[in-house]
PDB file of C-alpha atoms in Angstrom:
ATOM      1  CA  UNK A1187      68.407  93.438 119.785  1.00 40.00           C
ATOM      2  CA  UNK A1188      72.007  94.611 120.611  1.00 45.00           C
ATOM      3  CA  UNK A1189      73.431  94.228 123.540  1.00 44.00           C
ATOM      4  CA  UNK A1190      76.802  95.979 124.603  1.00 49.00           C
ATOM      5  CA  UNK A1191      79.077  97.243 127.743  1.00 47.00           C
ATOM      6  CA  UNK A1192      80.253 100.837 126.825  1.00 49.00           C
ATOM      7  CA  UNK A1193      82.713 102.204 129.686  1.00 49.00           C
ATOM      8  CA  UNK A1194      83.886 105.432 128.558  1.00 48.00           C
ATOM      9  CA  UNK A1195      86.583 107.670 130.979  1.00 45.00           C
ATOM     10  CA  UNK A1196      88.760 110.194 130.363  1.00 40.00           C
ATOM     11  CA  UNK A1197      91.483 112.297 131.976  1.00 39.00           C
ATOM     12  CA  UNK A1198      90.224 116.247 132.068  1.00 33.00           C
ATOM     13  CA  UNK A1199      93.591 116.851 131.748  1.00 37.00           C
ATOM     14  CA  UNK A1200      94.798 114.638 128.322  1.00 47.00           C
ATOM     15  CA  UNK A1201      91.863 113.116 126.801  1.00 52.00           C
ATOM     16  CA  UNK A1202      91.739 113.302 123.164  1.00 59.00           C
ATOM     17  CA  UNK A1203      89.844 109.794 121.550  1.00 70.00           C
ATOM     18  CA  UNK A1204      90.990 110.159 118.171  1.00 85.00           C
ATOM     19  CA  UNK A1205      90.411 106.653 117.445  1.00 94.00           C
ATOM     20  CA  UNK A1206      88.601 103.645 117.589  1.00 95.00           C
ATOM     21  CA  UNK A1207      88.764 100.119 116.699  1.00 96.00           C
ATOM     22  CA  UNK A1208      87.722  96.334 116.727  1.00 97.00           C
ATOM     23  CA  UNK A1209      89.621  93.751 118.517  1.00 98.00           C
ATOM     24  CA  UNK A1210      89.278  90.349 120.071  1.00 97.00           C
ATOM     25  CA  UNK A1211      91.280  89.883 123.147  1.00 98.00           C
ATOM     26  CA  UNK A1212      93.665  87.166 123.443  1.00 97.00           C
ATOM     27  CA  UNK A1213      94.265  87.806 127.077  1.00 98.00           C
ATOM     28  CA  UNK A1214      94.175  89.717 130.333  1.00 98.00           C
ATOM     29  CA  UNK A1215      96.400  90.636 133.206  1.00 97.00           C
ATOM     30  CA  UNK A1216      97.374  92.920 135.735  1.00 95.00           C
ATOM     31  CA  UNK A1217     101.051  94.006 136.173  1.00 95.00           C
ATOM     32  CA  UNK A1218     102.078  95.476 139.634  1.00 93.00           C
ATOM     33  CA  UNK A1219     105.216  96.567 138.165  1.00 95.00           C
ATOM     34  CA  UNK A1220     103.657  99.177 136.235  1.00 94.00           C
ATOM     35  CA  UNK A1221     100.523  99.483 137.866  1.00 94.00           C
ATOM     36  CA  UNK A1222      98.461  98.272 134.557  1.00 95.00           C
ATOM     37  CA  UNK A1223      95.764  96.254 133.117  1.00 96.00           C
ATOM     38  CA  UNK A1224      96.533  95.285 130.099  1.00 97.00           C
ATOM     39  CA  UNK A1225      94.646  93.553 127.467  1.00 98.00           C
ATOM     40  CA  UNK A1226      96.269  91.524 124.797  1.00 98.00           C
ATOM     41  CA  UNK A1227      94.722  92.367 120.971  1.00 98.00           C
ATOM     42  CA  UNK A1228      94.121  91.334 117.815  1.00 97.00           C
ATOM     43  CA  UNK A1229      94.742  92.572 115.350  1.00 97.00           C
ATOM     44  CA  UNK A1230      97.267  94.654 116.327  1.00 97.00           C
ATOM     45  CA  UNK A1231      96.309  98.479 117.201  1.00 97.00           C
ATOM     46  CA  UNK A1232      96.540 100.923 113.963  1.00 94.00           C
ATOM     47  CA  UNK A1233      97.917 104.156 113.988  1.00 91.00           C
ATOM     48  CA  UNK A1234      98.913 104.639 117.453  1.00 94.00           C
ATOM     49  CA  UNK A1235     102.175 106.204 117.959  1.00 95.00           C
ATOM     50  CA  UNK A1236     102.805 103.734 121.271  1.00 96.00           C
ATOM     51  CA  UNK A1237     105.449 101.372 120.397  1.00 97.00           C
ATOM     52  CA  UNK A1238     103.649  98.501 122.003  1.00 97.00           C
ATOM     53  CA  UNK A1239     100.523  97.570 119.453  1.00 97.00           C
ATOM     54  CA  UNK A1240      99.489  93.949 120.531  1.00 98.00           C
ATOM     55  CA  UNK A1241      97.888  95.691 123.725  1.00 98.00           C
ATOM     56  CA  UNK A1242      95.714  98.206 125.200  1.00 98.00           C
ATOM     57  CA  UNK A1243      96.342  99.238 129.219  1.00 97.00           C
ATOM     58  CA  UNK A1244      94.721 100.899 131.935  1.00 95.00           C
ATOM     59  CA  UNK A1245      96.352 102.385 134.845  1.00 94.00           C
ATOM     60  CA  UNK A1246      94.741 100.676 137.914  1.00 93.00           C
ATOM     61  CA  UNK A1247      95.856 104.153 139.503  1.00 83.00           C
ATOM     62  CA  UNK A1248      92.542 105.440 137.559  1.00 61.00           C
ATOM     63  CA  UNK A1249      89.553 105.812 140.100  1.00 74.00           C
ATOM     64  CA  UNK A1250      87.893 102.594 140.485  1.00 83.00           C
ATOM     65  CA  UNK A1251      87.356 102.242 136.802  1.00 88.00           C
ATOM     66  CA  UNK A1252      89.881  99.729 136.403  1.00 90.00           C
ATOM     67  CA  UNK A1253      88.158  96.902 137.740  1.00 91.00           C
ATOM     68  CA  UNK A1254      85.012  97.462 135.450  1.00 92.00           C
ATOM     69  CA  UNK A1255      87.342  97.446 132.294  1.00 94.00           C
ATOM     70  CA  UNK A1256      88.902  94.430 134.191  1.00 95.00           C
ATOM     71  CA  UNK A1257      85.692  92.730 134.410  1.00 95.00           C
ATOM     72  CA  UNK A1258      84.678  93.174 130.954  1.00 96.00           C
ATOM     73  CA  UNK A1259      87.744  92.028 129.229  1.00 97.00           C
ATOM     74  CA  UNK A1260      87.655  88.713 130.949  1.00 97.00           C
ATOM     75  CA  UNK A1261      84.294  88.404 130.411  1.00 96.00           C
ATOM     76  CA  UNK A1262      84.691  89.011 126.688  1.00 97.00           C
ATOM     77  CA  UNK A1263      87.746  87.117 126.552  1.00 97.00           C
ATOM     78  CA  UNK A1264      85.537  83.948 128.065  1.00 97.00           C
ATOM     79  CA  UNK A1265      82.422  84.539 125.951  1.00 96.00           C
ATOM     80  CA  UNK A1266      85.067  85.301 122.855  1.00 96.00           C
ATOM     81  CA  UNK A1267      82.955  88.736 121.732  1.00 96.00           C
ATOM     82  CA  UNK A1268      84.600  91.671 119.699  1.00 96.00           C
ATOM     83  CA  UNK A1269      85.077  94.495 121.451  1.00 97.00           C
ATOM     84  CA  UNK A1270      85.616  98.279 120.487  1.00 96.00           C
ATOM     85  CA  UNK A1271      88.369 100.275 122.310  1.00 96.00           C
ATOM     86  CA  UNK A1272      89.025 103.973 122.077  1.00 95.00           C
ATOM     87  CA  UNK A1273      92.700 105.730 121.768  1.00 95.00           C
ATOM     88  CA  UNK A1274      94.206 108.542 121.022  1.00 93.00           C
ATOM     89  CA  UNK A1275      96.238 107.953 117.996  1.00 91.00           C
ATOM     90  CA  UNK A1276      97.852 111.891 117.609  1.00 92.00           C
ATOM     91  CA  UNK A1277     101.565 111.953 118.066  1.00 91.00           C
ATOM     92  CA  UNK A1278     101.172 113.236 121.854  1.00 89.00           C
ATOM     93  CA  UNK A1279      99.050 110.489 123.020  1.00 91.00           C
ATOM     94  CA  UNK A1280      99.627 108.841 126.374  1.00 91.00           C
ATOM     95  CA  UNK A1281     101.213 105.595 126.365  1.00 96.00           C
ATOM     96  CA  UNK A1282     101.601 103.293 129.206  1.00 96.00           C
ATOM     97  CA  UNK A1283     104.218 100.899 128.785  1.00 96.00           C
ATOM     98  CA  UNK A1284     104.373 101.385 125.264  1.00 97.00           C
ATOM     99  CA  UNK A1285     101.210 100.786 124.764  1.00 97.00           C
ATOM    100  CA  UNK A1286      97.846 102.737 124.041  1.00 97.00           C
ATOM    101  CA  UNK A1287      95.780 103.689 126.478  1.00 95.00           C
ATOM    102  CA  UNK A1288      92.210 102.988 127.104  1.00 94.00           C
ATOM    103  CA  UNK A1289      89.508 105.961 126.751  1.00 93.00           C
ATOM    104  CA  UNK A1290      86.600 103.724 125.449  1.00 93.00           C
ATOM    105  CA  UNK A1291      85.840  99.776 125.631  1.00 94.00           C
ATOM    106  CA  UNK A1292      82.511  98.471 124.440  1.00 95.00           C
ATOM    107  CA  UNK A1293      81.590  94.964 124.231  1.00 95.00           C
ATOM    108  CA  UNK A1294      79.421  94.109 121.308  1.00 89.00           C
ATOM    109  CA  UNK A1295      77.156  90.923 121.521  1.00 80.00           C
TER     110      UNK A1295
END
């Protein structure tokens, strides 16, 4: 039986998931700085145009779904499970802090 946590958001106004791919996460934090989650990765993100490709983020500006995606990373992180995230990887993607941002993160058992 599989078993996974799919959280899947978008912005009406710029989502375009082009992409998806398996990482394990090497760590979690918030930044109040910039107002992110981000998520540490490996292996590093392919064919994003973000400059930053050892993370994903998440703006914690975004509805409440922050704190889900939150949750779930540190849970994976703890339980050391691969997880699938979703990007856009065409040349106008959004980046946040150099770094793609998250449209889709499932946690597979």
């Amino acid at each position: 039986m599989r078993l996974g946590i799919l959280f899947f958001f978008m912005s009406w106004s710029s989502f375009a998931l082009s992409a998806t791919q398996d990482v394990t996460i090497s760590g979690v934090g918030i930044s109040e700085s910039t107002k992110t989650i981000f998520i540490d990765v490996s292996p590093n993100i392919i064919n994003s145009p973000c400059t930053n490709k050892t993370q994903v983020r998440i703006s914690i500006n975004d509805s409440e779904i922050h704190k889900e995606v939150f949750s779930a990373a540190l849970a994976a992180l703890a339980a050391k499970k691969t997880v699938n995230v979703g990007y856009s990887d065409l040349n106008t993607a959004e980046c946040l802090s150099g770094a793609p941002v998250i449209q889709t993160f499932y946690v597979r058992q």
